[in-house]
Short mmCIF file of C-alpha atoms in Angstrom, two decimals:
data_model
loop_
_atom_site.label_atom_id
_atom_site.label_comp_id
_atom_site.label_asym_id
_atom_site.label_seq_id
_atom_site.Cartn_x
_atom_site.Cartn_y
_atom_site.Cartn_z
CA UNK A 168 0.00 0.00 0.00
CA UNK A 169 1.48 3.28 -1.14
CA UNK A 170 -0.17 5.17 1.73
CA UNK A 171 1.62 3.07 4.37
CA UNK A 172 4.95 3.53 2.63
CA UNK A 173 4.38 7.28 2.39
CA UNK A 174 3.55 7.57 6.09
CA UNK A 175 6.58 5.46 7.00
CA UNK A 176 8.73 7.85 4.96
CA UNK A 177 7.18 10.81 6.80
CA UNK A 178 7.95 9.08 10.10
CA UNK A 179 11.60 8.63 9.15
CA UNK A 180 11.87 12.18 7.88
CA UNK A 181 10.44 13.51 11.16
CA UNK A 182 12.83 11.28 13.10
CA UNK A 183 15.78 12.72 11.22
CA UNK A 184 14.58 16.27 11.91
CA UNK A 185 14.16 15.39 15.57
CA UNK A 186 17.70 14.05 15.80
CA UNK A 187 19.14 17.12 14.10
CA UNK A 188 17.23 19.66 16.19
CA UNK A 189 19.88 19.76 18.91
CA UNK A 190 21.16 17.96 22.00
CA UNK A 191 18.07 18.92 23.96
CA UNK A 192 16.05 16.29 22.13
CA UNK A 193 17.61 13.54 24.18
CA UNK A 194 18.44 11.50 21.10
CA UNK A 195 22.15 11.86 21.43
CA UNK A 196 22.30 8.35 22.80
CA UNK A 197 21.87 7.02 19.28
CA UNK A 198 18.25 7.11 18.28
CA UNK A 199 18.76 5.82 14.78
CA UNK A 200 20.27 2.51 13.77
CA UNK A 201 21.94 1.59 10.54
CA UNK A 202 18.58 0.60 9.11
CA UNK A 203 16.87 3.82 10.11
CA UNK A 204 19.46 6.39 9.10
CA UNK A 205 18.82 7.61 5.61
CA UNK A 206 16.09 5.07 4.96
CA UNK A 207 13.81 7.69 3.50
CA UNK A 208 16.28 8.67 0.87
CA UNK A 209 16.59 12.20 2.21
CA UNK A 210 19.49 13.90 3.82
CA UNK A 211 19.59 16.44 6.56
CA UNK A 212 20.59 20.01 6.10
CA UNK A 213 24.29 20.11 7.01
CA UNK A 214 25.38 23.30 8.63
CA UNK A 215 21.82 24.41 9.35
CA UNK A 216 21.40 25.68 12.87
CA UNK A 217 18.36 24.21 14.66
CA UNK A 218 15.50 26.67 14.78
CA UNK A 219 13.27 27.23 17.84
CA UNK A 220 10.41 24.79 17.71
CA UNK A 221 12.09 22.39 15.26
CA UNK A 222 12.05 19.58 17.83
CA UNK A 223 8.42 20.31 18.74
CA UNK A 224 7.35 20.19 15.09
CA UNK A 225 9.35 17.01 14.54
CA UNK A 226 7.78 15.32 17.57
CA UNK A 227 4.33 16.35 16.31
CA UNK A 228 5.14 14.89 12.89
CA UNK A 229 6.32 11.67 14.54
CA UNK A 230 3.05 11.35 16.45
CA UNK A 231 1.04 12.16 13.35
CA UNK A 232 2.74 9.54 11.19
CA UNK A 233 2.60 6.92 13.95
CA UNK A 234 -1.16 7.48 14.41
CA UNK A 235 -1.82 7.15 10.71
CA UNK A 236 0.24 3.99 10.35
CA UNK A 237 -1.46 2.44 13.38
CA UNK A 238 -4.93 3.44 12.17
CA UNK A 239 -4.28 2.03 8.71
CA UNK A 240 -3.06 -1.24 10.20
CA UNK A 241 -6.28 -1.43 12.22
CA UNK A 242 -8.64 -0.76 9.32
CA UNK A 243 -6.91 -2.77 6.61
CA UNK A 244 -5.54 -5.59 8.77
CA UNK A 245 -7.14 -8.40 6.68
CA UNK A 246 -4.85 -7.43 3.79
CA UNK A 247 -1.72 -7.30 5.96
CA UNK A 248 0.36 -9.91 7.70
CA UNK A 249 -1.65 -10.53 10.88
CA UNK A 250 1.26 -11.24 13.24
CA UNK A 251 3.24 -8.24 12.03
CA UNK A 252 0.24 -5.87 12.26
CA UNK A 253 -0.69 -7.06 15.76
CA UNK A 254 2.88 -6.50 16.89
CA UNK A 255 3.21 -3.05 15.33
CA UNK A 256 -0.07 -1.45 16.42
CA UNK A 257 0.52 -1.41 20.21
CA UNK A 258 4.08 -0.20 19.73
CA UNK A 259 2.96 2.71 17.58
CA UNK A 260 0.18 3.52 20.05
CA UNK A 261 2.74 3.50 22.87
CA UNK A 262 5.02 5.85 20.96
CA UNK A 263 2.37 8.37 19.91
CA UNK A 264 0.80 8.34 23.38
CA UNK A 265 4.14 8.87 25.12
CA UNK A 266 5.13 11.75 22.87
CA UNK A 267 1.72 13.41 23.24
CA UNK A 268 1.68 13.62 27.04
CA UNK A 269 3.96 16.62 27.50
CA UNK A 270 2.05 18.71 24.98
CA UNK A 271 -1.26 17.59 26.51
CA UNK A 272 -0.29 18.74 30.01
CA UNK A 273 1.00 22.09 28.72
CA UNK A 274 -2.17 22.71 26.71
CA UNK A 275 -4.36 21.69 29.66
CA UNK A 276 -2.62 24.12 31.99
CA UNK A 277 -2.92 26.94 29.48
CA UNK A 278 -6.60 26.17 28.96
CA UNK A 279 -7.36 26.19 32.69
CA UNK A 280 -5.44 29.40 33.39
CA UNK A 281 -7.20 31.14 30.52
CA UNK A 282 -10.55 29.95 31.86
CA UNK A 283 -9.71 31.22 35.35
CA UNK A 284 -8.79 34.59 33.91
CA UNK A 285 -12.02 34.73 31.95
CA UNK A 286 -14.16 33.73 34.91
CA UNK A 287 -12.60 35.97 37.54
CA UNK A 288 -11.14 38.88 35.58
CA UNK A 289 -7.95 38.51 37.61
CA UNK A 290 -4.48 38.62 36.04
CA UNK A 291 -2.63 37.19 39.03
CA UNK A 292 -1.99 33.77 37.55
CA UNK A 293 1.38 32.07 37.13
CA UNK A 294 2.57 31.65 33.56
CA UNK A 295 3.19 28.02 32.53
CA UNK A 296 6.84 27.19 33.09
CA UNK A 297 8.63 25.83 30.01
CA UNK A 298 10.58 22.63 30.51
CA UNK A 299 13.20 20.74 28.58
CA UNK A 300 13.38 20.89 24.81
CA UNK A 301 10.22 23.02 24.47
CA UNK A 302 11.58 25.81 26.66
CA UNK A 303 12.21 28.34 23.90
CA UNK A 304 8.92 27.82 22.12
CA UNK A 305 6.90 27.61 25.32
CA UNK A 306 8.50 30.78 26.68
CA UNK A 307 7.68 32.67 23.49
CA UNK A 308 4.09 31.41 23.48
CA UNK A 309 3.64 32.19 27.16
CA UNK A 310 4.96 35.71 26.70
CA UNK A 311 2.58 36.31 23.82
CA UNK A 312 -0.33 34.89 25.78
CA UNK A 313 0.47 36.97 28.83
CA UNK A 314 0.77 40.10 26.74
CA UNK A 315 -2.52 39.42 25.02
CA UNK A 316 -4.48 38.66 28.17
CA UNK A 317 -2.95 40.99 30.76
CA UNK A 318 -4.94 44.06 31.81
CA UNK A 319 -3.06 47.22 32.88
CA UNK A 320 -3.52 48.05 36.57
CA UNK A 321 -5.17 51.36 35.67
CA UNK A 322 -7.62 49.82 33.20
CA UNK A 323 -11.25 49.65 34.26
CA UNK A 324 -12.62 46.18 35.01
CA UNK A 325 -13.94 44.31 31.98
CA UNK A 326 -17.01 43.08 33.87
CA UNK A 327 -18.96 44.79 36.62
CA UNK A 328 -17.94 43.70 40.07
CA UNK A 329 -20.21 41.33 41.92
CA UNK A 330 -20.08 39.36 45.14
CA UNK A 331 -19.60 36.06 43.35
CA UNK A 332 -16.88 37.45 41.10
CA UNK A 333 -15.14 38.95 44.10
CA UNK A 334 -15.18 35.64 45.95
CA UNK A 335 -13.90 33.89 42.83
CA UNK A 336 -11.07 36.40 42.40
CA UNK A 337 -9.88 35.73 45.95
CA UNK A 338 -9.29 32.03 45.30
CA UNK A 339 -8.49 32.17 41.59
CA UNK A 340 -4.84 33.12 42.02
CA UNK A 341 -4.21 30.30 44.49
CA UNK A 342 -6.17 27.90 42.32
CA UNK A 343 -4.02 28.88 39.34
CA UNK A 344 -0.84 28.40 41.37
CA UNK A 345 -2.02 24.97 42.52
CA UNK A 346 -2.86 23.90 38.97
CA UNK A 347 0.48 25.23 37.78
CA UNK A 348 2.38 23.16 40.35
CA UNK A 349 0.48 19.95 39.65
CA UNK A 350 0.39 20.11 35.85
CA UNK A 351 3.94 21.41 35.50
CA UNK A 352 5.14 18.49 37.60
CA UNK A 353 3.17 16.11 35.41
CA UNK A 354 4.55 17.79 32.30
CA UNK A 355 8.12 17.48 33.56
CA UNK A 356 7.65 13.80 34.24
CA UNK A 357 6.11 13.32 30.80
CA UNK A 358 9.10 15.10 29.25
CA UNK A 359 11.52 12.78 31.03
CA UNK A 360 9.48 9.76 30.00
CA UNK A 361 9.53 10.88 26.36
CA UNK A 362 13.30 11.36 26.42
CA UNK A 363 13.77 7.91 27.90
CA UNK A 364 11.42 6.41 25.33
CA UNK A 365 13.26 8.00 22.40
CA UNK A 366 16.53 6.54 23.63
CA UNK A 367 15.21 3.09 24.43
CA UNK A 368 15.75 -0.14 22.55
CA UNK A 369 11.98 -0.41 22.22
CA UNK A 370 11.90 2.76 20.15
CA UNK A 371 14.87 1.58 18.08
CA UNK A 372 12.94 -1.57 17.23
CA UNK A 373 9.88 0.44 16.18
CA UNK A 374 12.01 2.76 14.02
CA UNK A 375 13.67 -0.19 12.31
CA UNK A 376 10.31 -1.78 11.50
CA UNK A 377 8.99 1.49 10.14
CA UNK A 378 12.13 1.79 8.00
CA UNK A 379 11.43 -1.63 6.52
CA UNK A 380 7.79 -0.62 6.00
CA UNK A 381 8.93 2.34 3.90
CA UNK A 382 10.28 -0.10 1.31
CA UNK A 383 7.96 -3.10 1.59
CA UNK A 384 4.52 -3.65 3.14
CA UNK A 385 4.06 -7.14 4.65
CA UNK A 386 0.87 -8.49 3.08
CA UNK A 387 -1.26 -11.47 4.03
CA UNK A 388 -2.03 -14.22 1.54
CA UNK A 389 -5.31 -12.47 0.69
CA UNK A 390 -3.49 -9.19 0.25
CA UNK A 391 -0.90 -10.78 -2.05
CA UNK A 392 -3.62 -12.40 -4.14
CA UNK A 393 -5.46 -9.09 -4.42
CA UNK A 394 -2.27 -7.24 -5.31
CA UNK A 395 -1.35 -9.79 -7.99
CA UNK A 396 -4.85 -9.91 -9.50
CA UNK A 397 -5.16 -8.65 -13.09
CA UNK A 398 -6.06 -5.00 -13.45
CA UNK A 399 -9.74 -4.22 -14.19
CA UNK A 400 -10.79 -3.43 -17.73
CA UNK A 401 -11.94 0.06 -16.76
CA UNK A 402 -9.10 2.51 -16.14
CA UNK A 403 -8.54 3.30 -12.50
CA UNK A 404 -8.79 6.80 -11.20
CA UNK A 405 -5.48 8.66 -10.88
CA UNK A 406 -3.81 7.76 -7.61
CA UNK A 407 -6.21 4.89 -6.89
CA UNK A 408 -4.78 1.77 -5.26
CA UNK A 409 -4.68 -1.43 -7.37
CA UNK A 410 -6.27 -3.35 -4.48
CA UNK A 411 -9.95 -2.72 -3.77
CA UNK A 412 -9.84 -1.19 -0.30
CA UNK A 413 -13.39 0.14 -0.34
CA UNK A 414 -15.06 -2.74 1.56
CA UNK A 415 -12.72 -2.32 4.53
CA UNK A 416 -13.08 1.46 4.44
CA UNK A 417 -16.86 1.03 4.32
CA UNK A 418 -16.68 -1.20 7.39
CA UNK A 419 -14.79 1.56 9.23
CA UNK A 420 -17.48 4.06 8.25
CA UNK A 421 -20.24 1.73 9.45
CA UNK A 422 -18.55 1.27 12.82
CA UNK A 423 -18.46 5.04 13.16
CA UNK A 424 -22.10 5.38 12.11
CA UNK A 425 -23.21 2.77 14.63
CA UNK A 426 -21.25 4.45 17.43
CA UNK A 427 -22.72 7.86 16.60
CA UNK A 428 -26.22 6.35 16.53
CA UNK A 429 -25.70 5.17 20.11
CA UNK A 430 -24.85 8.69 21.30
CA UNK A 431 -27.54 10.78 23.02
CA UNK A 432 -27.61 13.39 20.28
CA UNK A 433 -31.01 14.59 21.41
CA UNK A 434 -29.57 15.31 24.85
CA UNK A 435 -26.54 16.95 23.25
CA UNK A 436 -28.88 19.27 21.36
CA UNK A 437 -30.51 20.42 24.59
CA UNK A 438 -29.10 23.35 26.57
CA UNK A 439 -29.55 21.48 29.85
CA UNK A 440 -28.14 18.05 30.68
CA UNK A 441 -29.41 17.20 34.16
CA UNK A 442 -27.64 13.82 34.33
CA UNK A 443 -24.27 15.39 33.58
CA UNK A 444 -24.90 18.08 36.19
CA UNK A 445 -25.69 15.52 38.89
CA UNK A 446 -22.49 13.59 38.23
CA UNK A 447 -20.50 16.82 38.12
CA UNK A 448 -21.57 17.60 41.67
CA UNK A 449 -20.63 14.12 42.89
CA UNK A 450 -17.39 13.60 44.84
CA UNK A 451 -16.77 10.40 42.86
CA UNK A 452 -13.27 10.71 41.27
CA UNK A 453 -14.12 8.19 38.51
CA UNK A 454 -14.20 9.50 34.92
CA UNK A 455 -17.46 10.98 33.80
CA UNK A 456 -19.63 8.06 32.58
CA UNK A 457 -21.03 10.07 29.66
CA UNK A 458 -17.60 10.86 28.22
CA UNK A 459 -16.47 7.36 27.26
CA UNK A 460 -18.74 6.81 24.22
CA UNK A 461 -17.86 10.27 22.91
CA UNK A 462 -14.14 9.49 23.18
CA UNK A 463 -14.77 6.24 21.34
CA UNK A 464 -16.56 8.10 18.54
CA UNK A 465 -13.59 10.43 18.28
CA UNK A 466 -11.24 7.49 17.72
CA UNK A 467 -13.58 5.89 15.18
CA UNK A 468 -13.93 9.18 13.34
CA UNK A 469 -10.16 9.41 13.13
CA UNK A 470 -9.96 5.88 11.70
CA UNK A 471 -12.64 6.76 9.16
CA UNK A 472 -10.75 9.86 8.05
CA UNK A 473 -7.53 7.88 7.70
CA UNK A 474 -9.38 5.30 5.59
CA UNK A 475 -10.60 8.10 3.33
CA UNK A 476 -7.03 9.32 3.00
CA UNK A 477 -5.95 5.83 1.94
CA UNK A 478 -8.70 5.66 -0.69
CA UNK A 479 -7.87 9.13 -1.96
CA UNK A 480 -4.19 8.34 -2.14
CA UNK A 481 -3.32 11.64 -0.51
CA UNK A 482 -3.23 13.28 2.90
CA UNK A 483 -5.71 16.20 3.01
CA UNK A 484 -3.52 18.05 5.49
CA UNK A 485 -0.65 18.16 3.02
CA UNK A 486 -2.82 18.80 -0.03
CA UNK A 487 -1.70 21.75 -2.07
CA UNK A 488 1.93 21.29 -1.04
CA UNK A 489 4.68 19.48 -2.81
CA UNK A 490 4.26 15.73 -2.69
CA UNK A 491 6.90 13.19 -1.70
CA UNK A 492 7.80 12.69 -5.38
CA UNK A 493 8.27 16.40 -5.96
CA UNK A 494 4.94 16.91 -7.69
CA UNK A 495 2.37 19.39 -6.50
CA UNK A 496 -0.29 17.96 -4.24
CA UNK A 497 -3.91 18.10 -5.27
CA UNK A 498 -6.88 18.33 -2.95
CA UNK A 499 -9.13 15.34 -3.48
CA UNK A 500 -12.91 15.72 -3.49
CA UNK A 501 -13.17 13.13 -0.71
CA UNK A 502 -12.34 15.77 1.91
CA UNK A 503 -15.57 16.23 3.83
CA UNK A 504 -15.97 19.54 5.64
CA UNK A 505 -18.54 17.92 7.91
CA UNK A 506 -15.99 15.35 9.11
CA UNK A 507 -13.40 18.04 9.76
CA UNK A 508 -15.85 20.10 11.82
CA UNK A 509 -17.03 17.03 13.73
CA UNK A 510 -13.44 16.04 14.48
CA UNK A 511 -12.62 19.51 15.79
CA UNK A 512 -15.69 19.42 18.04
CA UNK A 513 -14.65 16.04 19.46
CA UNK A 514 -11.12 17.30 20.05
CA UNK A 515 -12.56 20.20 22.05
CA UNK A 516 -14.74 17.70 23.91
CA UNK A 517 -11.72 15.67 24.95
CA UNK A 518 -9.70 18.74 25.97
CA UNK A 519 -12.55 20.15 28.06
CA UNK A 520 -13.33 16.85 29.78
CA UNK A 521 -9.68 16.30 30.68
CA UNK A 522 -9.37 19.88 31.92
CA UNK A 523 -12.47 19.43 34.08
CA UNK A 524 -10.97 16.25 35.54
CA UNK A 525 -7.74 18.13 36.32
CA UNK A 526 -9.67 20.88 38.10
CA UNK A 527 -11.61 18.30 40.11
CA UNK A 528 -8.39 16.52 41.03
CA UNK A 529 -6.83 19.77 42.21
CA UNK A 530 -9.94 20.52 44.30
CA UNK A 531 -9.36 17.24 46.19
CA UNK A 532 -5.98 18.47 47.43
CA UNK A 533 -5.99 18.28 51.24
CA UNK A 534 -6.09 21.41 53.35
CA UNK A 535 -6.70 23.97 50.62
CA UNK A 536 -8.51 27.20 51.46
CA UNK A 537 -12.28 27.33 50.90
CA UNK A 538 -11.86 30.17 48.39
CA UNK A 539 -9.41 28.04 46.40
CA UNK A 540 -11.77 25.08 46.42
CA UNK A 541 -14.63 27.36 45.34
CA UNK A 542 -12.61 28.70 42.40
CA UNK A 543 -11.70 25.18 41.32
CA UNK A 544 -15.33 24.12 41.56
CA UNK A 545 -16.42 27.00 39.34
CA UNK A 546 -13.61 26.10 36.93
CA UNK A 547 -14.76 22.47 36.85
CA UNK A 548 -18.33 23.52 36.10
CA UNK A 549 -17.12 25.86 33.37
CA UNK A 550 -15.19 23.09 31.64
CA UNK A 551 -18.16 20.73 31.86
CA UNK A 552 -20.20 23.44 30.13
CA UNK A 553 -17.49 23.43 27.44
CA UNK A 554 -18.00 19.68 27.14
CA UNK A 555 -21.72 20.17 26.53
CA UNK A 556 -20.99 22.92 24.00
CA UNK A 557 -18.62 20.60 22.11
CA UNK A 558 -21.27 17.88 22.04
CA UNK A 559 -23.79 20.32 20.68
CA UNK A 560 -21.32 21.45 18.00
CA UNK A 561 -20.71 17.82 17.02
CA UNK A 562 -24.36 16.89 16.66
CA UNK A 563 -25.00 20.13 14.79
CA UNK A 564 -22.24 19.42 12.25
CA UNK A 565 -22.92 15.67 12.03
CA UNK A 566 -26.56 16.08 11.10
CA UNK A 567 -25.74 18.37 8.21
CA UNK A 568 -25.51 17.09 4.69
CA UNK A 569 -21.94 16.19 3.64
CA UNK A 570 -20.16 19.10 2.03
CA UNK A 571 -17.28 18.49 -0.32
CA UNK A 572 -14.51 20.99 -0.74
CA UNK A 573 -14.34 22.34 -4.31
#
């Protein structure tokens, strides 16, 4: 499958960029092996000084390629060598999940501090502390955010003062400091874990297998028979795969459709979700029971989008840019605006639900002041409202007719 080989090449290219971005990447212990180095046929840029954010972009590209390879293995597994696919999928999931944690904690902290500022009107919140290889980029982003959101001391208040807002302002600064300590610690640990993972033999093994995938895709007996079958009489569309992948892609779409049908879309279209409110007031630290099916739909939607990319023979995110063979990319008509909007809504749903859980966890810290606990409770409720808003946005976009980009 050309799509798998292309994503493997992107993985190796991102790995090379990550290794060349400087000693702060933690790959100086020898990330690449003889098989991995140069496997994509590209060379680095000798003499080029690493730019701020190069390592962050490379890590994001690594995660992106790993997710797409793993998702393709899941959807089109009947055409691939079963033992090889079953061995690769958990390793790619481990890699993408490990690399995503540091960014997730940083984004969560930024989201919660921005929400506290919006709710209380106070500017006395600690800026997220950059750590490790993202220090330069994080410092720049934090400075820009602080500049954009800070209010001069002489400026009039944005919102009229009220008793509730005054009480919230009292505990908001301490709540922000508490969240900063907890999430920065978690981010630092995630950073260390990512560095250890990128220097481990486990990662070397994954990189070597991806390097082999860039040149040859292990097929099952059914996949080999399909690949060796005579070409159809009708000419295939430009970029179409010689193997008929549509039945497996259709199965992925049906799994998504069934999962969406099981969602309470009627409840999501209502401005008031009493069941969610009751659980939000509960001291139970377990994950919100309504979130799990929505997270599952998000994963299935991602698999469906990847299957469409395989059928189209192109990655919509890189459409319009130069392709891997040097030709200009072309945007395929299979890009569905409805799917993109639904995916963005589900991403916001995940971010808000995880931020609400972080606020609730901070509120359970022993011996915090009542004003701090109150601010964290208001923050938790605000993020649960964001969850409901994301669900409404999803059902609103999902029920629309599919729209194709021109």
